[in-house]
Amino acid sequence: MNDPGNRWRALLFYSILVLGATDRAWIHHLSAHQATEDLAVVWHAAMDYANGEFHEPFFYGQDYGVMLEALLAAPGVALGCSPMAVLPIVIALLALAPYWSFAIWHYRQKDAVAACVFASMPLLLPPEHGIQYTNLNGIALLALYPWAIGRGGSTLGTFLAGAILMAAAAVNLNALVACAALGTHFMVSQSRSPWNVVRALAGAVPVLFLLFEAMRFYSASPDRLAHTVFDWRMDFHPELIPEAMGRLDAHFAWLCPIWWPHGQAAIWLLIALVPVLAAKQNWAGALGIGAALICMLIALCFPKAHDGTSSVLFPLSRIFLAVPLLIAWGLVQLPWSSFRQRWILRAFMPILAITCGLRASRARGIIADAEGFHEGTPLRVHHTELARKECRTIALVAEALDVDLIVILRDPDPGLGLFLNMACPVCEPTMPPTYMPQGERRTWRKAQEAFSIRHRALLVQGSAERWRAAESLSTVSLVSVWPPALHLLIGIDAPIDTVLRKTRIVD
């Protein structure tokens, strides 16, 4: 207990945790004012969940993507906090959760090297990795895995292990890479205890059933879908592999520790670990990483893995975000000698001092760059304070004109329209309901407006050409040219979609 070596290891481990928390707090400070259209949907979901409203099992208007972040933020929102304040904190915690959980579990097992490897991994990656705040939820669920599997092969532990791996992949398929490694390792290491494998498979069954039912929710009513991934993006095309091999640095951008400019080095590191682990007779570890590599190769055969950009908002590498966790897991499978462990532990702080300094100094520029325009990126960064002001202005005008519906038009800025449609109900909960023709993700709002007749509606946005064509309409009047433009629509005698099409305000 009083061994100086143990005290030094404890100081090193907790120092790494403090560094990780400080690094995450700095990135949160720099990026908390930013939001995308997708994040606005999660804000809205957190508000709905806090009010006990569960409209859809996945990301609104999609047949994939569980909004775990919104679910975790809901209690804070129910207590009166703004989703815009709570969600960045939840997302920051989710980003650290799997690394810290594995680290703390290994530290409790008195494996200081493994604990420090996991705790250090987020700090050894480039700042672009830390700035990404989407696609983290499935990987975050893996934080529960070591505590389930560490129950000594108990019935409950093995059952939960299977459920956790299945749930992680169900919440977000990018966790599948790590799930393949952990699941294969489990089955190989438990090959002499087949009942443990059966229990783990039994744990996966209820989650698989829930996933099937969630997907059936959409397949039974395709009109609920605004966007699906189960189209041409999920067609199998092995001929895409040569193309992927020509740009591995893009597919694995920001996933390699220390050697940041070369993302593909992460793959070569994993490949090198397989024969090394096999030579050390660690067949479970070698086969686990081998399974993950095969999983990545298969993923590259689908167009979905090629659907991305070089922007941190929508990178190609989001498909393989579990790779750093897999690298850390692979490294701790190695049987380090006591001599090498001492030198590894001594190397941590100087290396982390350099990488943390670089992350802190580069983060501001990368976050600022994300606010610029990136061709081909379906998402755009919006400033949250500006969004609050815009929504407040719209709410005040709506109150002054006594309207009972706010219609957000797509043109001339679809991104702004999508963002305001979701963000304004969060910023101004008492304002009239928002609705976006030809782009509404909330299918229940489509149903509500299909059977409702409003009296007065405030129209937000609309191109100049569209409004010039509508000048002859006696039911439409200009309220403000303030961008976005505001118009008042009166004389509504049918559901809003019908009126908008009849007046040619929407096509």
Short mmCIF file of C-alpha atoms in Angstrom, two decimals:
data_model
loop_
_atom_site.label_atom_id
_atom_site.label_comp_id
_atom_site.label_asym_id
_atom_site.label_seq_id
_atom_site.Cartn_x
_atom_site.Cartn_y
_atom_site.Cartn_z
CA MET A 1 0.00 0.00 0.00
CA ASN A 2 2.86 2.37 0.89
CA ASP A 3 5.12 1.13 -1.91
CA PRO A 4 6.64 4.23 -3.59
CA GLY A 5 6.25 2.49 -6.97
CA ASN A 6 2.51 2.11 -6.43
CA ARG A 7 2.17 5.73 -5.33
CA TRP A 8 4.05 6.86 -8.44
CA ARG A 9 1.82 4.76 -10.71
CA ALA A 10 -1.28 6.17 -8.99
CA LEU A 11 0.02 9.72 -9.46
CA LEU A 12 0.73 9.04 -13.13
CA PHE A 13 -2.68 7.49 -13.77
CA TYR A 14 -4.67 10.23 -12.07
CA SER A 15 -2.53 12.89 -13.73
CA ILE A 16 -3.48 11.43 -17.12
CA LEU A 17 -7.15 11.53 -16.14
CA VAL A 18 -6.82 15.17 -15.11
CA LEU A 19 -5.07 15.97 -18.40
CA GLY A 20 -7.87 14.23 -20.29
CA ALA A 21 -10.56 16.15 -18.42
CA THR A 22 -8.72 19.44 -18.97
CA ASP A 23 -8.28 18.74 -22.66
CA ARG A 24 -11.96 17.88 -23.05
CA ALA A 25 -12.98 21.00 -21.10
CA TRP A 26 -10.84 23.17 -23.41
CA ILE A 27 -12.39 21.68 -26.55
CA HIS A 28 -15.84 22.09 -25.00
CA HIS A 29 -15.05 25.75 -24.25
CA LEU A 30 -14.01 26.36 -27.86
CA SER A 31 -16.80 24.46 -29.58
CA ALA A 32 -19.86 24.76 -27.30
CA HIS A 33 -21.09 27.75 -29.31
CA GLN A 34 -21.24 25.66 -32.49
CA ALA A 35 -24.11 23.52 -33.71
CA THR A 36 -25.16 21.76 -36.90
CA GLU A 37 -28.58 20.86 -38.26
CA ASP A 38 -28.09 17.32 -36.87
CA LEU A 39 -27.28 18.62 -33.40
CA ALA A 40 -30.43 20.77 -33.48
CA VAL A 41 -32.43 17.56 -34.03
CA VAL A 42 -30.80 16.06 -30.94
CA TRP A 43 -31.64 19.23 -28.96
CA HIS A 44 -35.25 18.82 -30.00
CA ALA A 45 -35.25 15.13 -29.08
CA ALA A 46 -33.80 15.87 -25.63
CA MET A 47 -36.63 18.35 -25.05
CA ASP A 48 -39.19 15.79 -26.25
CA TYR A 49 -37.76 13.00 -24.09
CA ALA A 50 -37.72 15.30 -21.06
CA ASN A 51 -41.44 15.90 -21.64
CA GLY A 52 -42.10 12.17 -21.92
CA GLU A 53 -42.64 12.30 -25.68
CA PHE A 54 -41.03 9.43 -27.63
CA HIS A 55 -42.10 9.86 -31.22
CA GLU A 56 -39.62 7.65 -33.08
CA PRO A 57 -37.02 5.03 -32.10
CA PHE A 58 -34.21 6.52 -34.22
CA PHE A 59 -32.96 9.91 -35.33
CA TYR A 60 -36.08 11.77 -36.42
CA GLY A 61 -37.00 10.88 -39.98
CA GLN A 62 -34.36 8.12 -40.27
CA ASP A 63 -34.41 4.35 -39.94
CA TYR A 64 -31.04 4.28 -38.14
CA GLY A 65 -29.15 6.20 -35.47
CA VAL A 66 -30.38 5.98 -31.85
CA MET A 67 -30.19 9.39 -30.13
CA LEU A 68 -28.54 8.13 -26.94
CA GLU A 69 -27.17 11.62 -26.26
CA ALA A 70 -30.68 13.06 -26.10
CA LEU A 71 -31.83 10.28 -23.78
CA LEU A 72 -28.95 10.94 -21.37
CA ALA A 73 -29.50 14.70 -21.51
CA ALA A 74 -33.26 14.41 -20.87
CA PRO A 75 -33.07 14.30 -17.03
CA GLY A 76 -31.06 17.55 -16.98
CA VAL A 77 -33.52 19.15 -19.38
CA ALA A 78 -36.44 17.96 -17.23
CA LEU A 79 -34.81 19.76 -14.29
CA GLY A 80 -34.88 23.03 -16.22
CA CYS A 81 -31.54 23.10 -18.06
CA SER A 82 -31.39 24.03 -21.71
CA PRO A 83 -30.66 21.18 -24.14
CA MET A 84 -28.16 23.52 -25.77
CA ALA A 85 -26.19 23.61 -22.51
CA VAL A 86 -26.59 20.00 -21.39
CA LEU A 87 -25.88 18.15 -24.64
CA PRO A 88 -22.30 19.40 -25.22
CA ILE A 89 -21.43 18.14 -21.74
CA VAL A 90 -23.09 14.77 -22.38
CA ILE A 91 -21.28 14.43 -25.71
CA ALA A 92 -17.94 15.26 -24.08
CA LEU A 93 -18.51 12.57 -21.46
CA LEU A 94 -19.52 10.02 -24.10
CA ALA A 95 -16.29 10.71 -25.99
CA LEU A 96 -14.21 9.84 -22.92
CA ALA A 97 -16.44 7.10 -21.48
CA PRO A 98 -15.05 3.97 -23.20
CA TYR A 99 -11.40 4.97 -22.72
CA TRP A 100 -11.80 5.97 -19.08
CA SER A 101 -13.97 2.97 -18.26
CA PHE A 102 -11.44 0.46 -19.65
CA ALA A 103 -8.66 2.45 -17.95
CA ILE A 104 -10.30 2.44 -14.52
CA TRP A 105 -11.17 -1.24 -14.82
CA HIS A 106 -7.54 -2.15 -15.61
CA TYR A 107 -6.28 0.14 -12.86
CA ARG A 108 -8.47 -1.72 -10.36
CA GLN A 109 -6.87 -4.93 -11.68
CA LYS A 110 -3.47 -3.37 -10.80
CA ASP A 111 -2.42 -3.22 -14.47
CA ALA A 112 -0.98 0.31 -14.57
CA VAL A 113 0.35 0.08 -18.12
CA ALA A 114 -3.00 -0.99 -19.59
CA ALA A 115 -4.79 1.66 -17.53
CA CYS A 116 -2.48 4.41 -18.77
CA VAL A 117 -2.70 3.22 -22.39
CA PHE A 118 -6.49 3.51 -22.40
CA ALA A 119 -6.56 6.78 -20.46
CA SER A 120 -3.91 8.32 -22.74
CA MET A 121 -5.36 7.31 -26.11
CA PRO A 122 -7.73 10.32 -26.51
CA LEU A 123 -4.78 12.62 -25.78
CA LEU A 124 -2.50 10.90 -28.29
CA LEU A 125 -4.91 11.55 -31.15
CA PRO A 126 -5.05 14.74 -33.24
CA PRO A 127 -7.48 17.48 -32.15
CA GLU A 128 -9.75 16.78 -35.13
CA HIS A 129 -10.70 13.51 -33.48
CA GLY A 130 -11.66 15.25 -30.26
CA ILE A 131 -13.68 17.92 -32.05
CA GLN A 132 -16.05 15.41 -33.66
CA TYR A 133 -19.21 15.27 -31.62
CA THR A 134 -21.36 12.88 -33.62
CA ASN A 135 -21.22 9.11 -34.11
CA LEU A 136 -19.82 8.54 -30.61
CA ASN A 137 -22.84 7.00 -28.91
CA GLY A 138 -22.48 3.34 -29.92
CA ILE A 139 -18.78 3.28 -29.07
CA ALA A 140 -19.57 4.94 -25.72
CA LEU A 141 -21.78 1.98 -24.74
CA LEU A 142 -18.68 -0.24 -24.84
CA ALA A 143 -17.70 1.50 -21.59
CA LEU A 144 -19.97 -1.03 -19.88
CA TYR A 145 -18.25 -4.08 -21.39
CA PRO A 146 -15.22 -4.59 -19.10
CA TRP A 147 -17.42 -4.40 -16.00
CA ALA A 148 -19.77 -7.04 -17.39
CA ILE A 149 -17.05 -9.40 -18.61
CA GLY A 150 -15.03 -8.84 -15.45
CA ARG A 151 -17.64 -10.57 -13.31
CA GLY A 152 -15.63 -13.79 -13.57
CA GLY A 153 -17.80 -15.55 -16.13
CA SER A 154 -21.00 -15.24 -14.10
CA THR A 155 -24.33 -15.89 -15.81
CA LEU A 156 -25.40 -12.25 -15.50
CA GLY A 157 -22.01 -10.94 -16.64
CA THR A 158 -21.86 -13.02 -19.80
CA PHE A 159 -25.51 -12.26 -20.59
CA LEU A 160 -24.82 -8.52 -20.22
CA ALA A 161 -21.65 -8.77 -22.30
CA GLY A 162 -23.62 -10.07 -25.26
CA ALA A 163 -26.32 -7.45 -24.76
CA ILE A 164 -23.76 -4.62 -24.58
CA LEU A 165 -21.95 -5.63 -27.77
CA MET A 166 -25.23 -5.99 -29.65
CA ALA A 167 -26.55 -2.68 -28.28
CA ALA A 168 -23.37 -0.80 -29.21
CA ALA A 169 -23.61 -1.96 -32.83
CA ALA A 170 -27.37 -1.29 -32.90
CA VAL A 171 -26.98 2.27 -31.63
CA ASN A 172 -24.32 3.05 -34.22
CA LEU A 173 -22.80 0.65 -36.73
CA ASN A 174 -19.38 2.31 -36.45
CA ALA A 175 -19.00 0.46 -33.13
CA LEU A 176 -19.08 -2.83 -35.06
CA VAL A 177 -15.31 -2.80 -35.59
CA ALA A 178 -14.65 -2.90 -31.85
CA CYS A 179 -17.59 -5.25 -31.22
CA ALA A 180 -16.14 -7.74 -33.73
CA ALA A 181 -12.82 -7.75 -31.86
CA LEU A 182 -14.30 -7.98 -28.37
CA GLY A 183 -16.90 -10.56 -29.40
CA THR A 184 -14.36 -12.79 -31.17
CA HIS A 185 -11.97 -12.51 -28.22
CA PHE A 186 -14.78 -13.51 -25.87
CA MET A 187 -15.84 -16.55 -27.91
CA VAL A 188 -12.26 -17.81 -28.37
CA SER A 189 -11.30 -17.28 -24.74
CA GLN A 190 -14.53 -18.95 -23.60
CA SER A 191 -14.26 -21.88 -26.04
CA ARG A 192 -13.88 -24.29 -23.12
CA SER A 193 -16.98 -22.84 -21.46
CA PRO A 194 -19.59 -23.09 -24.22
CA TRP A 195 -22.41 -22.16 -21.88
CA ASN A 196 -20.86 -18.72 -21.46
CA VAL A 197 -21.00 -18.26 -25.23
CA VAL A 198 -24.65 -19.37 -25.21
CA ARG A 199 -25.45 -16.90 -22.44
CA ALA A 200 -23.76 -14.06 -24.32
CA LEU A 201 -25.73 -14.92 -27.47
CA ALA A 202 -28.89 -15.02 -25.36
CA GLY A 203 -28.07 -11.52 -24.12
CA ALA A 204 -27.84 -10.27 -27.70
CA VAL A 205 -31.26 -11.67 -28.67
CA PRO A 206 -33.48 -9.14 -26.80
CA VAL A 207 -31.47 -6.24 -28.21
CA LEU A 208 -31.69 -7.73 -31.70
CA PHE A 209 -35.46 -8.06 -31.27
CA LEU A 210 -35.77 -4.40 -30.22
CA LEU A 211 -33.67 -3.37 -33.21
CA PHE A 212 -35.88 -5.39 -35.54
CA GLU A 213 -39.02 -3.81 -34.08
CA ALA A 214 -37.53 -0.31 -34.37
CA MET A 215 -36.72 -0.86 -38.04
CA ARG A 216 -40.17 -2.35 -38.63
CA PHE A 217 -41.63 0.88 -37.25
CA TYR A 218 -40.35 2.57 -40.40
CA SER A 219 -40.76 -0.24 -42.93
CA ALA A 220 -44.44 -0.47 -41.97
CA SER A 221 -44.86 3.27 -42.75
CA PRO A 222 -42.27 4.41 -45.31
CA ASP A 223 -43.79 7.90 -45.28
CA ARG A 224 -42.06 8.41 -41.93
CA LEU A 225 -38.68 8.43 -43.67
CA ALA A 226 -36.98 11.65 -44.69
CA HIS A 227 -33.64 9.88 -45.12
CA THR A 228 -32.55 6.23 -45.20
CA VAL A 229 -29.18 4.52 -45.31
CA PHE A 230 -30.64 1.25 -46.60
CA ASP A 231 -30.53 2.20 -50.25
CA TRP A 232 -27.71 2.16 -52.79
CA ARG A 233 -25.31 3.07 -49.97
CA MET A 234 -25.67 -0.45 -48.58
CA ASP A 235 -25.19 -2.32 -51.84
CA PHE A 236 -22.17 -4.63 -51.75
CA HIS A 237 -19.44 -3.58 -54.22
CA PRO A 238 -16.08 -5.34 -53.63
CA GLU A 239 -14.65 -3.40 -56.57
CA LEU A 240 -14.58 -0.37 -54.24
CA ILE A 241 -11.67 -1.87 -52.28
CA PRO A 242 -8.92 -0.77 -54.75
CA GLU A 243 -10.31 2.75 -54.64
CA ALA A 244 -10.25 2.70 -50.83
CA MET A 245 -6.68 1.39 -50.77
CA GLY A 246 -5.65 4.43 -52.79
CA ARG A 247 -6.84 6.81 -50.10
CA LEU A 248 -6.46 5.04 -46.77
CA ASP A 249 -5.21 8.23 -45.13
CA ALA A 250 -8.63 9.78 -45.82
CA HIS A 251 -10.62 6.75 -44.65
CA PHE A 252 -8.64 6.63 -41.39
CA ALA A 253 -7.94 10.34 -40.97
CA TRP A 254 -7.27 11.43 -37.36
CA LEU A 255 -7.42 7.87 -36.00
CA CYS A 256 -3.71 7.20 -35.60
CA PRO A 257 -2.07 8.06 -32.27
CA ILE A 258 1.07 10.23 -32.30
CA TRP A 259 1.78 9.99 -36.05
CA TRP A 260 -1.14 12.26 -36.91
CA PRO A 261 -0.64 13.04 -40.63
CA HIS A 262 -0.75 9.36 -41.58
CA GLY A 263 -4.15 7.92 -40.69
CA GLN A 264 -3.46 4.66 -42.48
CA ALA A 265 -0.65 3.93 -40.02
CA ALA A 266 -3.44 2.93 -37.60
CA ILE A 267 -4.29 0.03 -39.91
CA TRP A 268 -0.70 -1.09 -40.31
CA LEU A 269 -0.33 -1.03 -36.53
CA LEU A 270 -3.36 -3.29 -36.12
CA ILE A 271 -2.12 -5.63 -38.86
CA ALA A 272 1.30 -5.85 -37.17
CA LEU A 273 -0.32 -6.74 -33.85
CA VAL A 274 -1.90 -9.92 -35.25
CA PRO A 275 1.32 -11.95 -35.84
CA VAL A 276 2.92 -10.51 -32.70
CA LEU A 277 0.01 -11.66 -30.54
CA ALA A 278 -0.07 -15.01 -32.31
CA ALA A 279 3.65 -15.47 -31.63
CA LYS A 280 2.93 -14.81 -27.95
CA GLN A 281 0.24 -17.53 -28.02
CA ASN A 282 -2.50 -14.93 -27.45
CA TRP A 283 -4.82 -16.47 -30.02
CA ALA A 284 -7.94 -14.76 -28.68
CA GLY A 285 -6.35 -11.33 -29.07
CA ALA A 286 -4.91 -12.09 -32.51
CA LEU A 287 -8.19 -13.48 -33.82
CA GLY A 288 -10.08 -10.56 -32.27
CA ILE A 289 -8.02 -7.96 -34.13
CA GLY A 290 -8.14 -10.14 -37.25
CA ALA A 291 -11.94 -10.16 -37.08
CA ALA A 292 -11.97 -6.37 -36.75
CA LEU A 293 -9.69 -6.00 -39.78
CA ILE A 294 -11.95 -8.26 -41.84
CA CYS A 295 -14.92 -6.19 -40.67
CA MET A 296 -13.18 -3.01 -41.89
CA LEU A 297 -12.34 -4.60 -45.25
CA ILE A 298 -15.97 -5.62 -45.74
CA ALA A 299 -17.15 -2.14 -44.73
CA LEU A 300 -15.04 -0.63 -47.51
CA CYS A 301 -17.12 -2.65 -50.01
CA PHE A 302 -20.18 -0.53 -49.26
CA PRO A 303 -20.73 2.94 -50.79
CA LYS A 304 -21.72 4.19 -47.33
CA ALA A 305 -18.08 3.94 -46.25
CA HIS A 306 -17.16 6.20 -49.19
CA ASP A 307 -19.85 8.76 -48.38
CA GLY A 308 -17.89 11.51 -46.67
CA THR A 309 -15.56 14.45 -47.05
CA SER A 310 -12.30 15.82 -45.68
CA SER A 311 -14.26 18.09 -43.33
CA VAL A 312 -14.31 17.33 -39.61
CA LEU A 313 -18.10 17.77 -39.80
CA PHE A 314 -18.63 14.84 -42.17
CA PRO A 315 -15.38 12.86 -42.48
CA LEU A 316 -14.90 9.54 -44.21
CA SER A 317 -13.25 8.28 -41.04
CA ARG A 318 -16.47 8.53 -38.99
CA ILE A 319 -17.19 4.95 -40.13
CA PHE A 320 -14.07 3.73 -38.28
CA LEU A 321 -14.13 5.91 -35.16
CA ALA A 322 -13.71 2.82 -32.97
CA VAL A 323 -10.20 2.19 -34.33
CA PRO A 324 -8.32 4.13 -31.58
CA LEU A 325 -10.15 2.15 -28.89
CA LEU A 326 -9.26 -1.02 -30.77
CA ILE A 327 -5.59 0.01 -30.94
CA ALA A 328 -5.50 0.59 -27.19
CA TRP A 329 -7.19 -2.76 -26.60
CA GLY A 330 -4.73 -4.52 -28.92
CA LEU A 331 -1.69 -2.97 -27.26
CA VAL A 332 -2.72 -4.04 -23.78
CA GLN A 333 -3.02 -7.63 -25.02
CA LEU A 334 0.77 -7.71 -25.35
CA PRO A 335 2.67 -9.35 -22.46
CA TRP A 336 5.00 -6.48 -21.55
CA SER A 337 7.97 -7.42 -19.36
CA SER A 338 8.47 -5.58 -16.05
CA PHE A 339 11.47 -3.75 -17.52
CA ARG A 340 9.50 -2.54 -20.56
CA GLN A 341 6.53 -1.58 -18.38
CA ARG A 342 8.73 0.75 -16.34
CA TRP A 343 10.05 2.48 -19.46
CA ILE A 344 6.59 2.72 -20.99
CA LEU A 345 5.24 4.38 -17.87
CA ARG A 346 8.16 6.83 -17.79
CA ALA A 347 7.51 7.78 -21.43
CA PHE A 348 3.87 8.68 -20.93
CA MET A 349 4.16 12.16 -19.41
CA PRO A 350 6.71 13.69 -21.81
CA ILE A 351 4.80 12.34 -24.81
CA LEU A 352 1.49 13.54 -23.42
CA ALA A 353 2.96 16.96 -22.62
CA ILE A 354 3.82 17.36 -26.31
CA THR A 355 0.56 16.00 -27.74
CA CYS A 356 -1.62 17.93 -25.26
CA GLY A 357 0.20 21.14 -26.09
CA LEU A 358 -0.29 20.55 -29.80
CA ARG A 359 -3.95 19.67 -29.35
CA ALA A 360 -4.60 22.77 -27.29
CA SER A 361 -2.81 25.10 -29.69
CA ARG A 362 -4.38 23.68 -32.87
CA ALA A 363 -7.93 23.16 -31.64
CA ARG A 364 -9.04 26.80 -31.96
CA GLY A 365 -7.98 27.02 -35.62
CA ILE A 366 -9.61 23.70 -36.52
CA ILE A 367 -12.88 24.71 -34.86
CA ALA A 368 -12.81 28.08 -36.63
CA ASP A 369 -12.15 26.33 -39.93
CA ALA A 370 -15.19 24.10 -39.39
CA GLU A 371 -17.34 27.24 -39.43
CA GLY A 372 -16.35 27.91 -43.03
CA PHE A 373 -18.00 26.50 -46.11
CA HIS A 374 -16.98 22.99 -47.13
CA GLU A 375 -18.13 21.85 -50.53
CA GLY A 376 -19.90 18.50 -50.48
CA THR A 377 -20.54 18.57 -46.73
CA PRO A 378 -24.25 18.11 -45.97
CA LEU A 379 -23.90 19.87 -42.61
CA ARG A 380 -23.07 23.44 -41.73
CA VAL A 381 -21.97 25.04 -38.48
CA HIS A 382 -24.33 27.58 -36.92
CA HIS A 383 -23.50 29.90 -34.03
CA THR A 384 -25.82 29.10 -31.12
CA GLU A 385 -26.08 32.69 -29.83
CA LEU A 386 -26.99 33.94 -33.30
CA ALA A 387 -29.57 31.15 -33.53
CA ARG A 388 -31.06 32.23 -30.21
CA LYS A 389 -31.39 35.80 -31.47
CA GLU A 390 -32.95 34.73 -34.77
CA CYS A 391 -35.44 32.47 -33.02
CA ARG A 392 -36.25 35.20 -30.50
CA THR A 393 -36.92 37.68 -33.32
CA ILE A 394 -39.19 35.18 -35.11
CA ALA A 395 -41.04 34.47 -31.84
CA LEU A 396 -41.61 38.19 -31.16
CA VAL A 397 -42.93 38.81 -34.67
CA ALA A 398 -45.17 35.74 -34.39
CA GLU A 399 -46.57 37.03 -31.11
CA ALA A 400 -47.14 40.52 -32.49
CA LEU A 401 -49.00 39.14 -35.55
CA ASP A 402 -50.96 36.60 -33.48
CA VAL A 403 -50.04 33.69 -35.78
CA ASP A 404 -50.69 30.08 -34.87
CA LEU A 405 -48.07 28.45 -37.13
CA ILE A 406 -44.52 29.25 -38.25
CA VAL A 407 -43.66 27.81 -41.65
CA ILE A 408 -39.95 27.50 -42.45
CA LEU A 409 -39.30 27.40 -46.21
CA ARG A 410 -36.30 25.58 -47.66
CA ASP A 411 -35.03 28.26 -49.99
CA PRO A 412 -32.84 30.15 -50.38
CA ASP A 413 -30.85 28.47 -47.56
CA PRO A 414 -31.93 24.85 -46.86
CA GLY A 415 -29.36 24.45 -44.09
CA LEU A 416 -30.62 27.48 -42.20
CA GLY A 417 -34.20 26.37 -42.72
CA LEU A 418 -33.55 22.89 -41.35
CA PHE A 419 -31.68 24.35 -38.39
CA LEU A 420 -34.32 26.95 -37.46
CA ASN A 421 -37.12 24.42 -37.79
CA MET A 422 -35.56 22.26 -35.08
CA ALA A 423 -33.71 24.85 -33.00
CA CYS A 424 -36.45 27.46 -32.55
CA PRO A 425 -38.82 25.22 -30.55
CA VAL A 426 -35.87 24.59 -28.21
CA CYS A 427 -34.81 28.24 -27.96
CA GLU A 428 -38.39 29.54 -27.65
CA PRO A 429 -40.60 26.75 -26.23
CA THR A 430 -43.68 29.01 -26.02
CA MET A 431 -43.63 30.13 -29.66
CA PRO A 432 -46.18 28.71 -32.14
CA PRO A 433 -45.25 25.33 -33.63
CA THR A 434 -42.79 25.27 -36.51
CA TYR A 435 -43.26 23.28 -39.70
CA MET A 436 -41.08 22.79 -42.76
CA PRO A 437 -42.79 21.71 -45.99
CA GLN A 438 -40.66 19.49 -48.23
CA GLY A 439 -38.09 18.84 -45.52
CA GLU A 440 -39.88 18.09 -42.26
CA ARG A 441 -38.15 15.32 -40.29
CA ARG A 442 -40.82 15.15 -37.59
CA THR A 443 -43.37 12.85 -39.14
CA TRP A 444 -45.89 13.51 -36.38
CA ARG A 445 -45.83 17.19 -37.35
CA LYS A 446 -46.64 16.19 -40.94
CA ALA A 447 -49.63 14.24 -39.64
CA GLN A 448 -50.75 17.11 -37.41
CA GLU A 449 -50.63 19.66 -40.22
CA ALA A 450 -52.36 17.30 -42.65
CA PHE A 451 -55.50 17.50 -40.49
CA SER A 452 -55.23 21.02 -39.08
CA ILE A 453 -56.49 24.29 -40.50
CA ARG A 454 -54.55 27.27 -39.23
CA HIS A 455 -55.77 30.85 -39.30
CA ARG A 456 -52.59 32.88 -39.66
CA ALA A 457 -49.09 31.64 -40.49
CA LEU A 458 -45.70 33.35 -40.45
CA LEU A 459 -43.57 32.29 -43.41
CA VAL A 460 -39.82 32.34 -42.83
CA GLN A 461 -37.34 32.45 -45.74
CA GLY A 462 -38.35 32.04 -49.38
CA SER A 463 -36.33 33.18 -52.39
CA ALA A 464 -36.80 36.61 -53.95
CA GLU A 465 -38.02 34.97 -57.17
CA ARG A 466 -40.64 33.02 -55.25
CA TRP A 467 -41.98 36.14 -53.55
CA ARG A 468 -42.04 38.16 -56.76
CA ALA A 469 -44.23 35.43 -58.25
CA ALA A 470 -46.53 35.68 -55.21
CA GLU A 471 -46.91 39.51 -55.27
CA SER A 472 -50.46 39.25 -56.65
CA LEU A 473 -51.67 37.16 -53.72
CA SER A 474 -53.92 39.18 -51.44
CA THR A 475 -53.44 36.63 -48.66
CA VAL A 476 -49.67 37.16 -48.42
CA SER A 477 -47.96 40.32 -47.15
CA LEU A 478 -44.33 41.19 -46.49
CA VAL A 479 -43.51 41.66 -42.83
CA SER A 480 -39.74 42.10 -42.95
CA VAL A 481 -36.87 41.70 -45.39
CA TRP A 482 -34.57 41.05 -42.42
CA PRO A 483 -32.68 37.94 -43.38
CA PRO A 484 -34.44 35.62 -43.28
CA ALA A 485 -37.42 37.32 -44.93
CA LEU A 486 -40.75 37.13 -43.08
CA HIS A 487 -44.21 37.06 -44.69
CA LEU A 488 -47.69 36.79 -43.21
CA LEU A 489 -50.16 34.33 -44.71
CA ILE A 490 -53.86 34.78 -43.93
CA GLY A 491 -57.08 33.44 -45.36
CA ILE A 492 -56.07 29.84 -44.74
CA ASP A 493 -59.00 27.56 -45.59
CA ALA A 494 -57.25 24.16 -45.86
CA PRO A 495 -54.25 22.26 -44.40
CA ILE A 496 -51.10 24.33 -44.83
CA ASP A 497 -49.46 22.06 -47.42
CA THR A 498 -52.51 22.36 -49.65
CA VAL A 499 -52.58 26.14 -49.31
CA LEU A 500 -48.87 26.52 -50.00
CA ARG A 501 -49.09 24.40 -53.15
CA LYS A 502 -52.24 26.15 -54.37
CA THR A 503 -50.63 29.56 -53.99
CA ARG A 504 -47.36 28.22 -55.52
CA ILE A 505 -45.40 29.35 -52.46
CA VAL A 506 -43.95 25.84 -52.52
CA ASP A 507 -43.61 23.62 -55.58
#
